[in-house]
Coordinates of C-alpha atoms and ligand atoms in Angstrom, one line a residue:
Chain A
X1 CA 18.8 -8.3 16.6
X2 CA 22.2 -6.0 14.9
X3 CA 22.1 -8.6 12.2
X4 CA 19.2 -7.3 11.0
X5 CA 18.7 -4.0 11.8
X6 CA 20.1 -3.2 7.9
X7 CA 16.7 -4.7 6.4
X8 CA 14.9 -2.6 8.6
X9 CA 13.5 0.2 6.5
X10 CA 13.8 3.6 8.6
X11 CA 10.9 5.6 7.9
X12 CA 12.9 9.1 6.5
X13 CA 11.5 11.9 4.4
X14 CA 13.3 13.3 1.8
X15 CA 13.0 15.3 -1.6
X16 CA 14.7 11.7 -3.1
X17 CA 12.7 9.6 -0.6
X18 CA 9.3 10.9 -1.8
X19 CA 10.6 10.8 -5.5
X20 CA 8.0 8.0 -7.4
X21 CA 9.7 4.9 -7.2
X22 CA 9.5 4.3 -10.9
X23 CA 11.2 7.6 -11.8
X24 CA 14.0 6.4 -9.3
X25 CA 14.1 2.5 -10.8
X26 CA 14.4 4.4 -14.6
X27 CA 17.5 6.4 -13.4
X28 CA 19.0 3.3 -11.5
X29 CA 18.7 1.6 -14.8
X30 CA 20.7 4.2 -16.7
X31 CA 23.0 4.8 -14.3
X32 CA 23.6 0.9 -15.0
X33 CA 23.5 1.0 -18.9
X34 CA 25.8 4.0 -18.9
X35 CA 28.3 1.9 -16.7
X36 CA 27.8 -0.9 -19.2
X37 CA 28.8 1.4 -22.1
X38 CA 32.4 3.3 -20.8
X39 CA 35.5 0.9 -19.6
X40 CA 37.5 4.1 -19.7
X41 CA 37.8 5.6 -15.9
X42 CA 37.1 9.1 -16.7
X43 CA 33.5 8.6 -17.4
X44 CA 33.4 6.1 -14.6
X45 CA 34.2 8.4 -12.2
X46 CA 31.8 11.0 -13.3
X47 CA 29.4 8.6 -13.1
X48 CA 30.5 7.7 -9.8
X49 CA 29.8 11.7 -8.5
X50 CA 26.9 12.1 -9.9
X51 CA 25.4 10.5 -7.4
X52 CA 27.0 11.5 -4.5
X53 CA 24.7 14.8 -4.4
X54 CA 21.7 12.5 -4.1
X55 CA 23.0 10.0 -1.7
X56 CA 23.6 13.0 0.5
X57 CA 20.1 15.1 0.0
X58 CA 18.8 12.1 1.2
X59 CA 20.7 11.9 4.1
X60 CA 21.7 8.3 3.6
X61 CA 25.3 8.4 3.6
X62 CA 26.0 5.9 6.8
X63 CA 23.5 3.4 4.9
X64 CA 25.6 4.3 2.0
X65 CA 29.1 4.0 3.2
X66 CA 28.1 0.4 5.0
X67 CA 26.4 -1.1 1.6
X68 CA 30.1 0.0 0.2
X69 CA 32.0 -1.3 2.4
X70 CA 29.7 -4.3 1.6
X71 CA 31.1 -4.5 -1.4
X72 CA 34.7 -4.0 -0.8
X73 CA 35.9 -7.5 -0.8
X74 CA 34.0 -8.3 -4.2
X75 CA 35.7 -5.2 -5.8
X76 CA 39.3 -6.2 -4.5
X77 CA 38.5 -9.5 -6.3
X78 CA 37.7 -8.1 -9.6
X79 CA 40.5 -5.7 -9.3
X80 CA 42.9 -8.7 -8.8
X81 CA 41.7 -10.5 -11.0
X82 CA 41.5 -7.7 -13.9
X83 CA 44.8 -7.2 -13.4
X84 CA 46.6 -10.4 -13.3
X85 CA 44.5 -11.2 -16.6
X86 CA 45.2 -8.4 -18.5
X87 CA 48.8 -8.5 -16.9
X88 CA 49.3 -11.8 -19.0
X89 CA 47.5 -11.1 -21.9
X90 CA 47.2 -7.2 -22.8
X91 CA 46.0 -7.5 -25.9
X92 CA 43.6 -4.7 -26.7
X93 CA 44.1 -2.3 -23.8
X94 CA 45.2 0.8 -25.7
X95 CA 48.8 2.3 -25.0
X96 CA 50.4 -1.2 -23.7
X97 CA 53.0 -3.0 -26.0
X98 CA 53.2 -7.0 -25.1
X99 CA 54.2 -7.1 -22.9
X100 CA 54.2 -5.1 -20.0
X101 CA 57.9 -4.1 -18.8
X102 CA 57.3 0.1 -18.4
X103 CA 55.9 2.1 -16.0
X104 CA 53.4 4.1 -18.0
X105 CA 52.3 0.1 -19.1
X106 CA 51.6 -0.4 -15.9
X107 CA 50.2 2.5 -14.8
X108 CA 47.9 1.8 -17.7
X109 CA 47.1 -1.9 -16.9
X110 CA 46.6 -0.3 -13.2
X111 CA 44.0 2.4 -14.7
X112 CA 42.0 -0.4 -16.7
X113 CA 41.6 -2.5 -13.6
X114 CA 40.7 0.0 -11.5
X115 CA 37.9 1.0 -14.4
X116 CA 36.0 -2.1 -14.4
X117 CA 35.9 -2.2 -10.9
X118 CA 34.6 1.3 -10.6
X119 CA 32.0 -0.1 -13.1
X120 CA 31.1 -2.7 -10.5
X121 CA 31.1 0.1 -8.0
X122 CA 28.6 2.6 -9.5
X123 CA 26.8 -0.8 -10.1
X124 CA 26.2 -1.5 -6.3
X125 CA 26.0 3.1 -5.9
X126 CA 23.0 2.9 -7.3
X127 CA 21.2 0.1 -6.6
X128 CA 22.0 0.7 -3.1
X129 CA 20.6 4.7 -3.6
X130 CA 17.5 3.3 -4.8
X131 CA 16.7 0.8 -2.0
X132 CA 18.0 3.0 0.6
X133 CA 15.5 5.8 -0.3
X134 CA 12.7 3.5 -1.2
X135 CA 9.8 2.7 1.5
X136 CA 9.2 -0.9 0.9
X137 CA 5.6 0.6 1.2
X138 CA 6.1 2.2 -2.0
X139 CA 8.3 -0.3 -3.7
X140 CA 5.2 -3.1 -3.1
X141 CA 2.7 -0.3 -4.8
X142 CA 4.8 0.9 -7.7
X143 CA 5.2 -2.9 -8.2
X144 CA 1.6 -3.3 -7.7
X145 CA 0.5 -0.7 -10.3
X146 CA 3.6 -1.9 -12.9
X147 CA 1.1 -4.6 -13.3
X148 CA 2.9 -7.1 -11.1
X149 CA 0.7 -9.6 -10.1
X150 CA -1.1 -8.6 -7.1
X151 CA 0.3 -12.2 -4.8
X152 CA 3.8 -11.5 -5.5
X153 CA 3.5 -7.8 -4.4
X154 CA 1.8 -8.7 -1.2
X155 CA 4.3 -11.4 -0.2
X156 CA 7.0 -8.7 -0.6
X157 CA 5.7 -6.4 1.6
X158 CA 4.3 -8.9 4.0
X159 CA 8.2 -10.1 4.2
X160 CA 9.4 -6.5 4.8
X161 CA 6.7 -6.1 7.3
X162 CA 7.8 -9.6 9.5
X163 CA 11.6 -9.0 9.4
X164 CA 11.5 -7.2 12.9
X165 CA 8.8 -9.9 14.0
X166 CA 11.0 -12.9 13.1
X167 CA 13.9 -11.0 14.6
X168 CA 12.8 -10.7 17.9
X169 CA 11.4 -14.3 17.7
X170 CA 15.3 -15.9 17.0
X171 CA 16.8 -13.5 19.5
X172 CA 14.0 -15.0 22.4
X173 CA 14.9 -18.6 20.9
X174 CA 18.7 -17.6 21.3
X175 CA 18.0 -16.5 24.6
X176 CA 16.1 -19.7 25.9
X177 CA 18.3 -21.9 23.6
X178 CA 21.2 -20.5 26.0
X179 CA 19.7 -20.1 29.2
X180 CA 19.4 -24.2 28.9
X181 CA 22.8 -24.6 28.5
X182 CA 23.2 -24.0 24.6
X183 CA 26.9 -22.3 23.5
X184 CA 26.9 -21.2 19.9
X185 CA 30.6 -19.7 20.0
X186 CA 32.3 -23.4 20.7
X187 CA 33.9 -25.8 18.2
X188 CA 35.0 -25.6 14.9
X189 CA 33.5 -24.1 12.2
X190 CA 31.0 -27.3 11.3
X191 CA 30.3 -27.9 14.9
X192 CA 29.4 -23.5 14.9
X193 CA 27.1 -23.8 12.2
X194 CA 25.6 -27.6 13.9
X195 CA 25.1 -25.5 17.0
X196 CA 22.1 -23.2 15.2
X197 CA 20.1 -25.9 14.6
X198 CA 18.2 -25.4 18.0
X199 CA 17.4 -22.6 17.2
X200 CA 16.5 -22.7 13.3
X201 CA 13.9 -25.3 14.1
X202 CA 11.7 -23.5 16.6
X203 CA 11.4 -20.5 14.3
X204 CA 11.2 -22.6 11.3
X205 CA 8.0 -24.0 13.1
X206 CA 6.8 -21.2 14.5
X207 CA 6.9 -18.8 10.7
X208 CA 5.0 -21.9 9.9
X209 CA 2.3 -21.8 12.4
X210 CA 2.0 -17.8 11.6
X211 CA 1.9 -18.4 8.2
X212 CA -1.2 -20.5 8.6
X213 CA -3.0 -17.9 10.9
X214 CA -1.8 -14.7 8.4
X215 CA -3.8 -17.4 5.9
X216 CA -7.0 -17.8 7.7
X217 CA -7.0 -13.9 8.6
X218 CA -6.4 -13.1 4.6
X219 CA -9.6 -15.7 4.1
X220 CA -11.6 -14.1 6.6
X221 CA -11.1 -10.4 5.2
X222 CA -11.9 -11.9 1.7
X223 CA -9.1 -12.0 -0.3
X224 CA -9.5 -13.1 -3.9
X225 CA -13.5 -11.4 -3.8
X226 CA -12.6 -9.6 -7.0
X227 CA -10.3 -9.7 -10.2
X228 CA -9.9 -6.4 -9.9
X229 CA -8.9 -5.2 -6.7
X230 CA -8.3 -1.7 -5.5
X231 CA -6.2 -0.2 -3.6
X232 CA -6.3 2.9 -0.9
X233 CA -3.1 4.4 -2.4
X234 CA -2.0 5.5 -5.8
X235 CA 1.4 6.3 -7.1
X236 CA 1.1 9.3 -9.2
X237 CA 4.3 10.8 -11.1
X238 CA 4.7 14.5 -10.3
X239 CA 7.1 17.1 -11.2
X240 CA 10.2 15.7 -9.6
X241 CA 10.0 12.5 -10.8
X242 CA 9.3 14.3 -14.9
X243 CA 12.8 15.9 -13.6
X244 CA 14.5 13.6 -13.3
X245 CA 12.8 11.1 -15.9
X246 CA 14.2 13.8 -18.7
X247 CA 17.3 13.9 -16.7
X248 CA 18.0 10.3 -16.8
X249 CA 17.5 10.2 -20.6
X250 CA 19.3 13.3 -21.4
X251 CA 22.3 11.6 -19.9
X252 CA 21.5 8.5 -21.9
X253 CA 21.5 10.5 -25.1
X254 CA 24.7 12.4 -24.3
X255 CA 26.3 8.9 -22.8
X256 CA 25.7 7.6 -26.4
X257 CA 26.6 10.4 -28.6
X258 CA 30.0 10.4 -26.6
X259 CA 30.3 6.4 -27.0
X260 CA 29.8 7.1 -30.6
X261 CA 31.6 9.8 -31.6
X262 CA 34.4 11.0 -29.2
X263 CA 37.3 9.0 -28.5
X264 CA 37.5 9.0 -24.7
X265 CA 41.2 8.8 -23.6
X266 CA 42.8 7.4 -20.6
X267 CA 43.6 9.4 -17.2
X268 CA 46.7 8.7 -17.6
X269 CA 47.1 10.0 -21.0
X270 CA 44.7 13.7 -20.4
X271 CA 47.1 14.0 -16.6
X272 CA 50.6 13.3 -19.1
X273 CA 52.2 11.1 -16.7
Chain B
X1 CA -34.3 -12.8 13.3
X2 CA -32.1 -15.6 13.0
X3 CA -28.7 -14.3 12.7
X4 CA -26.6 -17.2 13.1
X5 CA -28.6 -20.9 13.2
X6 CA -27.3 -24.1 13.1
X7 CA -29.0 -27.5 13.6
X8 CA -27.2 -31.1 14.1
X9 CA -23.9 -29.7 13.4
X10 CA -20.9 -32.0 13.2
X11 CA -17.5 -31.4 11.7
X12 CA -14.3 -34.0 11.9
X13 CA -11.2 -32.6 10.8
X14 CA -9.4 -33.9 7.5
X15 CA -6.6 -35.1 10.2
X16 CA -8.9 -35.7 13.2
X17 CA -9.9 -38.9 14.0
X18 CA -12.2 -37.9 16.6
X19 CA -15.5 -35.3 15.7
X20 CA -14.7 -31.9 16.7
X21 CA -18.1 -30.5 16.5
X22 CA -21.0 -33.0 17.9
X23 CA -24.2 -32.4 17.1
X24 CA -24.4 -28.0 17.8
X25 CA -27.6 -26.7 17.4
X26 CA -27.9 -23.2 18.1
X27 CA -29.2 -20.1 17.8
X28 CA -27.7 -16.2 17.4
X29 CA -30.4 -13.3 17.4
X30 CA -29.7 -10.6 15.9
X31 CA -27.6 -7.7 17.7
X32 CA -27.6 -10.1 20.7
X33 CA -24.0 -10.2 22.7
X34 CA -23.5 -13.8 22.9
X35 CA -20.6 -15.3 25.2
X36 CA -18.8 -18.7 24.1
X37 CA -17.4 -20.5 26.7
X38 CA -15.8 -23.8 27.3
X39 CA -12.7 -25.7 28.3
X40 CA -9.7 -25.6 26.1
X41 CA -10.1 -28.0 22.9
X42 CA -13.7 -28.4 23.5
X43 CA -14.3 -27.1 19.9
X44 CA -15.0 -23.1 20.7
X45 CA -12.5 -22.0 17.9
X46 CA -13.5 -24.8 15.4
X47 CA -17.1 -23.8 16.2
X48 CA -15.9 -19.9 15.1
X49 CA -14.5 -21.0 12.0
X50 CA -17.9 -22.5 11.2
X51 CA -19.5 -19.3 10.7
X52 CA -17.8 -17.3 7.7
X53 CA -16.6 -21.0 5.6
X54 CA -13.1 -21.4 7.1
X55 CA -14.4 -24.9 8.3
X56 CA -15.1 -26.1 5.6
X57 CA -13.7 -24.8 2.8
X58 CA -10.0 -23.5 4.0
X59 CA -9.6 -26.6 6.8
X60 CA -11.5 -29.3 4.3
X61 CA -12.8 -32.2 6.4
X62 CA -16.5 -33.7 7.1
X63 CA -19.3 -30.8 7.8
X64 CA -22.4 -32.5 8.3
X65 CA -25.7 -31.3 9.6
X66 CA -27.2 -27.5 8.7
X67 CA -25.6 -23.9 8.9
X68 CA -26.8 -20.8 7.7
X69 CA -25.1 -17.1 8.9
X70 CA -27.0 -13.7 7.8
X71 CA -29.3 -16.6 5.8
X72 CA -26.4 -17.9 3.6
X73 CA -26.2 -21.6 3.7
X74 CA -21.9 -21.8 4.5
X75 CA -21.6 -25.1 2.9
X76 CA -22.8 -23.5 -0.6
X77 CA -21.3 -20.0 -0.3
X78 CA -17.4 -18.9 -0.1
X79 CA -15.2 -17.8 2.7
X80 CA -14.9 -14.5 0.3
X81 CA -18.8 -14.2 0.4
X82 CA -19.6 -14.8 4.2
X83 CA -16.4 -12.9 5.0
X84 CA -19.1 -9.2 3.5
X85 CA -20.9 -10.4 6.9
X86 CA -19.1 -12.4 9.3
X87 CA -16.0 -10.7 10.4
X88 CA -13.8 -12.9 12.5
X89 CA -11.0 -11.3 14.9
X90 CA -8.4 -14.0 16.0
X91 CA -6.4 -15.1 19.2
X92 CA -3.0 -13.2 18.7
X93 CA -3.4 -9.7 16.9
X94 CA 0.3 -9.8 15.8
X95 CA -0.5 -12.4 13.3
X96 CA -3.7 -10.2 12.0
X97 CA -1.7 -7.4 10.9
X98 CA 0.5 -7.6 7.7
X99 CA 0.8 -4.4 6.0
X100 CA 3.4 -2.0 6.6
X101 CA 1.3 0.7 7.6
X102 CA -2.3 0.2 10.2
X103 CA -4.7 2.3 7.7
X104 CA -3.2 -0.2 4.7
X105 CA -4.5 -3.0 6.8
X106 CA -7.6 -1.5 7.7
X107 CA -8.0 -1.0 3.9
X108 CA -6.9 -4.4 2.9
X109 CA -10.6 -6.0 3.0
X110 CA -12.2 -2.9 0.9
X111 CA -9.3 -3.5 -1.6
X112 CA -10.2 -7.5 -1.7
X113 CA -13.7 -6.9 -2.2
X114 CA -13.0 -3.5 -5.1
X115 CA -14.3 -0.7 -2.9
X116 CA -13.8 2.6 -5.0
X117 CA -10.8 4.2 -3.0
X118 CA -13.1 7.1 -1.4
X119 CA -15.6 4.6 -0.2
X120 CA -12.3 3.0 1.1
X121 CA -10.6 6.1 1.8
X122 CA -14.4 7.2 3.8
X123 CA -14.9 3.8 5.6
X124 CA -11.0 3.3 7.0
X125 CA -11.4 6.8 8.5
X126 CA -14.9 5.6 10.3
X127 CA -13.7 2.2 11.6
X128 CA -10.3 3.8 12.6
X129 CA -12.5 6.4 14.9
X130 CA -14.7 3.8 16.3
X131 CA -12.3 2.0 17.6
X132 CA -10.0 4.8 18.6
X133 CA -7.2 4.3 16.8
X134 CA -6.9 7.4 14.5
X135 CA -4.2 8.4 16.2
X136 CA -1.8 5.1 14.9
X137 CA -3.1 5.0 11.2
X138 CA 0.5 6.1 10.4
X139 CA 2.7 3.6 12.9
X140 CA 3.7 0.4 11.4
X141 CA 2.3 -2.5 13.4
X142 CA 5.4 -4.1 15.2
X143 CA 5.6 -0.5 17.2
X144 CA 2.2 -1.0 18.9
X145 CA 1.3 -2.8 22.0
X146 CA -1.0 -6.2 22.2
X147 CA -3.7 -4.0 22.9
X148 CA -3.3 -1.3 20.2
X149 CA -2.9 -4.0 17.6
X150 CA -5.8 -6.4 18.7
X151 CA -8.0 -2.8 18.4
X152 CA -6.4 -2.8 15.0
X153 CA -7.7 -6.1 13.7
X154 CA -11.2 -5.2 14.6
X155 CA -10.9 -2.0 13.0
X156 CA -9.9 -4.2 9.9
X157 CA -13.0 -6.1 10.5
X158 CA -14.8 -3.1 11.1
X159 CA -14.3 -1.9 7.7
X160 CA -16.2 -3.9 6.4
X161 CA -19.7 -3.2 7.8
X162 CA -19.8 -6.8 9.2
X163 CA -23.3 -7.9 10.3
X164 CA -21.8 -10.5 12.7
X165 CA -18.1 -10.2 14.3
X166 CA -16.9 -13.3 15.9
X167 CA -14.0 -12.5 18.3
X168 CA -12.0 -15.5 19.2
X169 CA -10.2 -14.8 22.6
X170 CA -9.1 -11.3 21.6
X171 CA -7.7 -10.5 25.4
X172 CA -5.6 -13.7 25.9
X173 CA -2.5 -11.8 24.5
X174 CA -3.7 -8.5 26.8
X175 CA -3.6 -7.3 30.3
X176 CA -6.6 -6.6 32.1
X177 CA -6.8 -3.4 31.4
X178 CA -5.9 -3.5 27.8
X179 CA -8.4 -6.2 27.6
X180 CA -11.8 -4.0 29.6
X181 CA -10.7 -1.8 26.5
X182 CA -11.6 -4.5 24.2
X183 CA -14.3 -5.0 25.3
X184 CA -15.6 -1.4 26.0
X185 CA -15.0 -1.2 22.4
X186 CA -16.9 -4.3 21.2
X187 CA -19.9 -3.7 23.8
X188 CA -20.3 -0.3 21.8
X189 CA -20.3 -1.9 18.4
X190 CA -22.6 -4.6 19.8
X191 CA -24.6 -1.4 22.1
X192 CA -24.4 1.7 19.1
X193 CA -24.8 0.0 15.7
X194 CA -26.5 -3.6 16.7
X195 CA -23.5 -5.3 15.3
X196 CA -24.4 -9.2 17.0
X197 CA -21.4 -10.0 18.5
X198 CA -20.2 -13.4 19.6
X199 CA -17.0 -13.7 21.9
X200 CA -15.1 -16.3 23.0
X201 CA -13.5 -15.9 25.9
X202 CA -12.3 -17.9 29.3
X203 CA -12.1 -14.2 31.2
X204 CA -15.8 -14.3 32.1
X205 CA -15.5 -12.1 35.2
X206 CA -15.1 -9.1 32.9
X207 CA -16.8 -10.3 29.4
X208 CA -20.1 -11.9 31.7
X209 CA -21.5 -8.3 32.2
X210 CA -22.0 -7.3 28.6
X211 CA -23.7 -10.1 27.7
X212 CA -27.3 -11.4 27.3
X213 CA -26.3 -14.7 26.0
X214 CA -23.7 -17.6 26.6
X215 CA -23.2 -20.9 25.1
X216 CA -21.0 -23.5 27.1
X217 CA -19.8 -26.2 25.1
X218 CA -17.4 -29.3 26.3
X219 CA -16.0 -31.6 24.1
X220 CA -17.5 -30.9 21.3
X221 CA -21.4 -30.2 21.7
X222 CA -22.9 -26.9 23.2
X223 CA -24.3 -28.2 26.7
X224 CA -25.3 -24.9 27.9
X225 CA -27.3 -22.3 26.2
X226 CA -29.3 -19.1 27.7
X227 CA -29.2 -16.2 30.0
X228 CA -26.0 -15.5 31.7
X229 CA -27.5 -15.6 35.0
X230 CA -29.0 -19.0 34.4
X231 CA -26.1 -20.7 32.8
X232 CA -23.4 -19.1 35.5
X233 CA -25.9 -20.2 38.7
X234 CA -26.0 -24.0 37.0
X235 CA -24.4 -27.0 38.7
X236 CA -23.4 -28.0 35.3
X237 CA -21.0 -24.9 34.6
X238 CA -19.3 -25.7 37.8
X239 CA -18.6 -29.1 37.2
X240 CA -17.4 -28.5 33.5
X241 CA -15.2 -26.4 34.7
X242 CA -15.8 -22.6 33.2
X243 CA -14.9 -19.3 35.5
X244 CA -17.5 -19.0 36.9
X245 CA -18.1 -15.1 37.6
X246 CA -16.8 -14.2 41.1
X247 CA -20.1 -12.4 41.9
X248 CA -21.8 -15.6 41.2
X249 CA -19.6 -17.8 43.0
X250 CA -20.1 -15.6 46.0
X251 CA -23.6 -16.0 45.9
X252 CA -23.2 -19.5 45.7
X253 CA -21.2 -20.0 48.3
X254 CA -23.6 -17.9 50.9
X255 CA -26.6 -19.8 49.3
X256 CA -24.6 -23.0 50.7
X257 CA -23.9 -21.4 53.9
X258 CA -27.6 -20.8 54.0
X259 CA -27.7 -17.4 53.1
X260 CA -29.9 -16.2 50.5
X261 CA -29.4 -13.1 48.3
X262 CA -33.0 -13.7 46.3
X263 CA -31.4 -12.6 43.5
X264 CA -28.2 -14.2 41.0
X265 CA -25.7 -11.4 40.6
X266 CA -23.0 -11.6 37.2
X267 CA -21.0 -8.3 37.5
X268 CA -19.7 -7.2 40.8
X269 CA -21.3 -4.0 40.5
X270 CA -24.6 -6.5 40.9
X271 CA -22.7 -8.7 44.0
X272 CA -22.6 -5.5 46.0
X273 CA -26.0 -4.3 45.0
X274 CA -27.9 -6.7 46.1
X275 CA -25.4 -7.5 49.2
X276 CA -26.1 -3.7 50.7
X277 CA -30.1 -4.1 49.9
X278 CA -30.1 -7.8 51.8
X279 CA -28.0 -5.7 54.8
X280 CA -30.2 -3.2 54.8
X281 CA -32.6 -5.7 55.0
X282 CA -31.6 -7.5 57.9
Ligands
LIG301 N1 -6.4 -27.2 12.1 C1 -6.8 -28.7 12.9 N2 -6.7 -30.0 12.7 C2 -6.4 -31.3 13.2 N3 -7.1 -30.6 14.5 C3 -7.2 -29.8 15.1 C4 -7.2 -28.7 13.9 N4 -7.1 -27.5 15.0 C5 -8.3 -27.8 16.1 N5 -8.1 -29.1 16.2 C6 -8.4 -30.3 17.5 O1 -9.7 -30.0 17.5 C7 -10.0 -29.9 18.8 C8 -10.8 -28.3 19.0 O2 -10.1 -27.6 18.9 P1 -10.2 -26.0 19.6 O3 -9.2 -25.2 18.8 O4 -11.4 -25.8 18.1 O5 -11.0 -25.1 20.7 P2 -10.9 -24.8 21.3 O6 -12.2 -24.5 22.1 O7 -10.8 -23.3 20.8 O8 -9.8 -24.6 22.2 P3 -8.6 -23.4 23.2 O9 -9.4 -22.7 24.2 O10 -7.9 -24.0 23.7 O11 -8.6 -22.1 21.4 C9 -9.1 -29.9 19.4 O12 -9.1 -31.4 19.9 C10 -7.8 -30.2 18.7 O13 -6.6 -31.0 19.0
LIG302 MG1 -9.2 -21.8 20.6

């Protein structure tokens, strides 16, 4: 079941988990905007560090590191591509007189590419903080209360509900087919993909049957009886949520101010390398 | 007062060539505990689907004859209107729970009906309490055993306070002790709250003790309709291959070998009682 472990939300409770998903989402959006505003290394490092306390308070370090590791390959690609292209046409980068040939110029180039990579990492970071600390149930509720059509919210929470069930089913089918002599790890790449067909077909057939039964149950419980559906739970913004929103707004204002009126020098210049 | 009444009910699935239900005419009275049984594929599930309008509204196909449930003609009312009066519990408990928490699932029907929040809260608590699963309220469905899941499914239906509860082989995925618990819960709803129960079941040994009306179907027709004692003891039931309760079967075998018990037992308790009497008499 290891493949699907990452998809299964673990019920933990922390001050971060208890925040309203809407407030957290606003925070993530602000982080996103600020990250896009800057392409210098210093503010992006600040942005990266600002979110660390959230990760630790929520106690999701391990999952968080895992998601960053997942983004490693893309990050490296971004770095390499930026570095190579900036080397080929370095025009516009502060402190570089083409062609790139002195050590300070190489450092500058390095810093520039690194900053763009860090921007990507910051985006990944803030989204993973959001998804690692928001229960799917809360998220579904937040969607509902943000006037997203109920059908969509229902589909979302139901999908999450059935992930462990389908994972278990996939495992059972895999074991059954292996017992009949199916060898999954044999052959070349194409062959290996083909090996999975005897697992996918029963899995899909079962899923369709399951969805029919679900539909029948939903109908039997008055699905679509009224336009005005009520809800057992409501999300209300509480004090910590307002604090988070205020802080986000403050950061956004500050960032816009810095961007417009304060030139941010490259780290290489500040450290006088 | 008849809660469910059908007259000459005949139905064919859109993809089917054969009639699945043929000329079904039954009457179920308020407060009855009906056991519906018959060989696999005889149309029990299809008949249950007629009770809340899944047939024909969800499945399509051709429905002839007349069926009314709590005075509403099924062909003229939508499934969600009928859902207020008839609750269906299905065979596979896993596919009847789709929320991330038990409590939320139990609230689902009421939310759909637009019941105010305070009222939902009250009824959910009541339904959880009545089915004895208050302690599970914040658990995720995949953490529950089959028996627990099925009790949640019953609570989901119960929260909507139906007049009739239809359960289609609710225990076929469960072990005997889980099944026993489910039957007890159902029987209590029937006795304490006067909810009419229609239970589809193969394991008649366990179920028949609670029932006071048995229907036996075969190839789309209702072939036996009456008191449990009378139905189980009939020749037809044995020929069709209905799982006649062992106690009843025992009395039949005894009778064949010349021992007349005088009465026909349905449960093992009854059988031992009657046997004791007979032994004392001799
Ligand atoms: N959705 C459907 N479409 C077409 N035919 C169906 C459908 N569902 C059931 N049938 C057919 O109708 C007949 C009766 O099926 P039904 O499920 O009502 O039997 P059942 O008595 O509930 O059997 P079981 O004891 O196995 O649950 C069967 O021959 C079956 O093939
Ligand atoms: Mg059936």
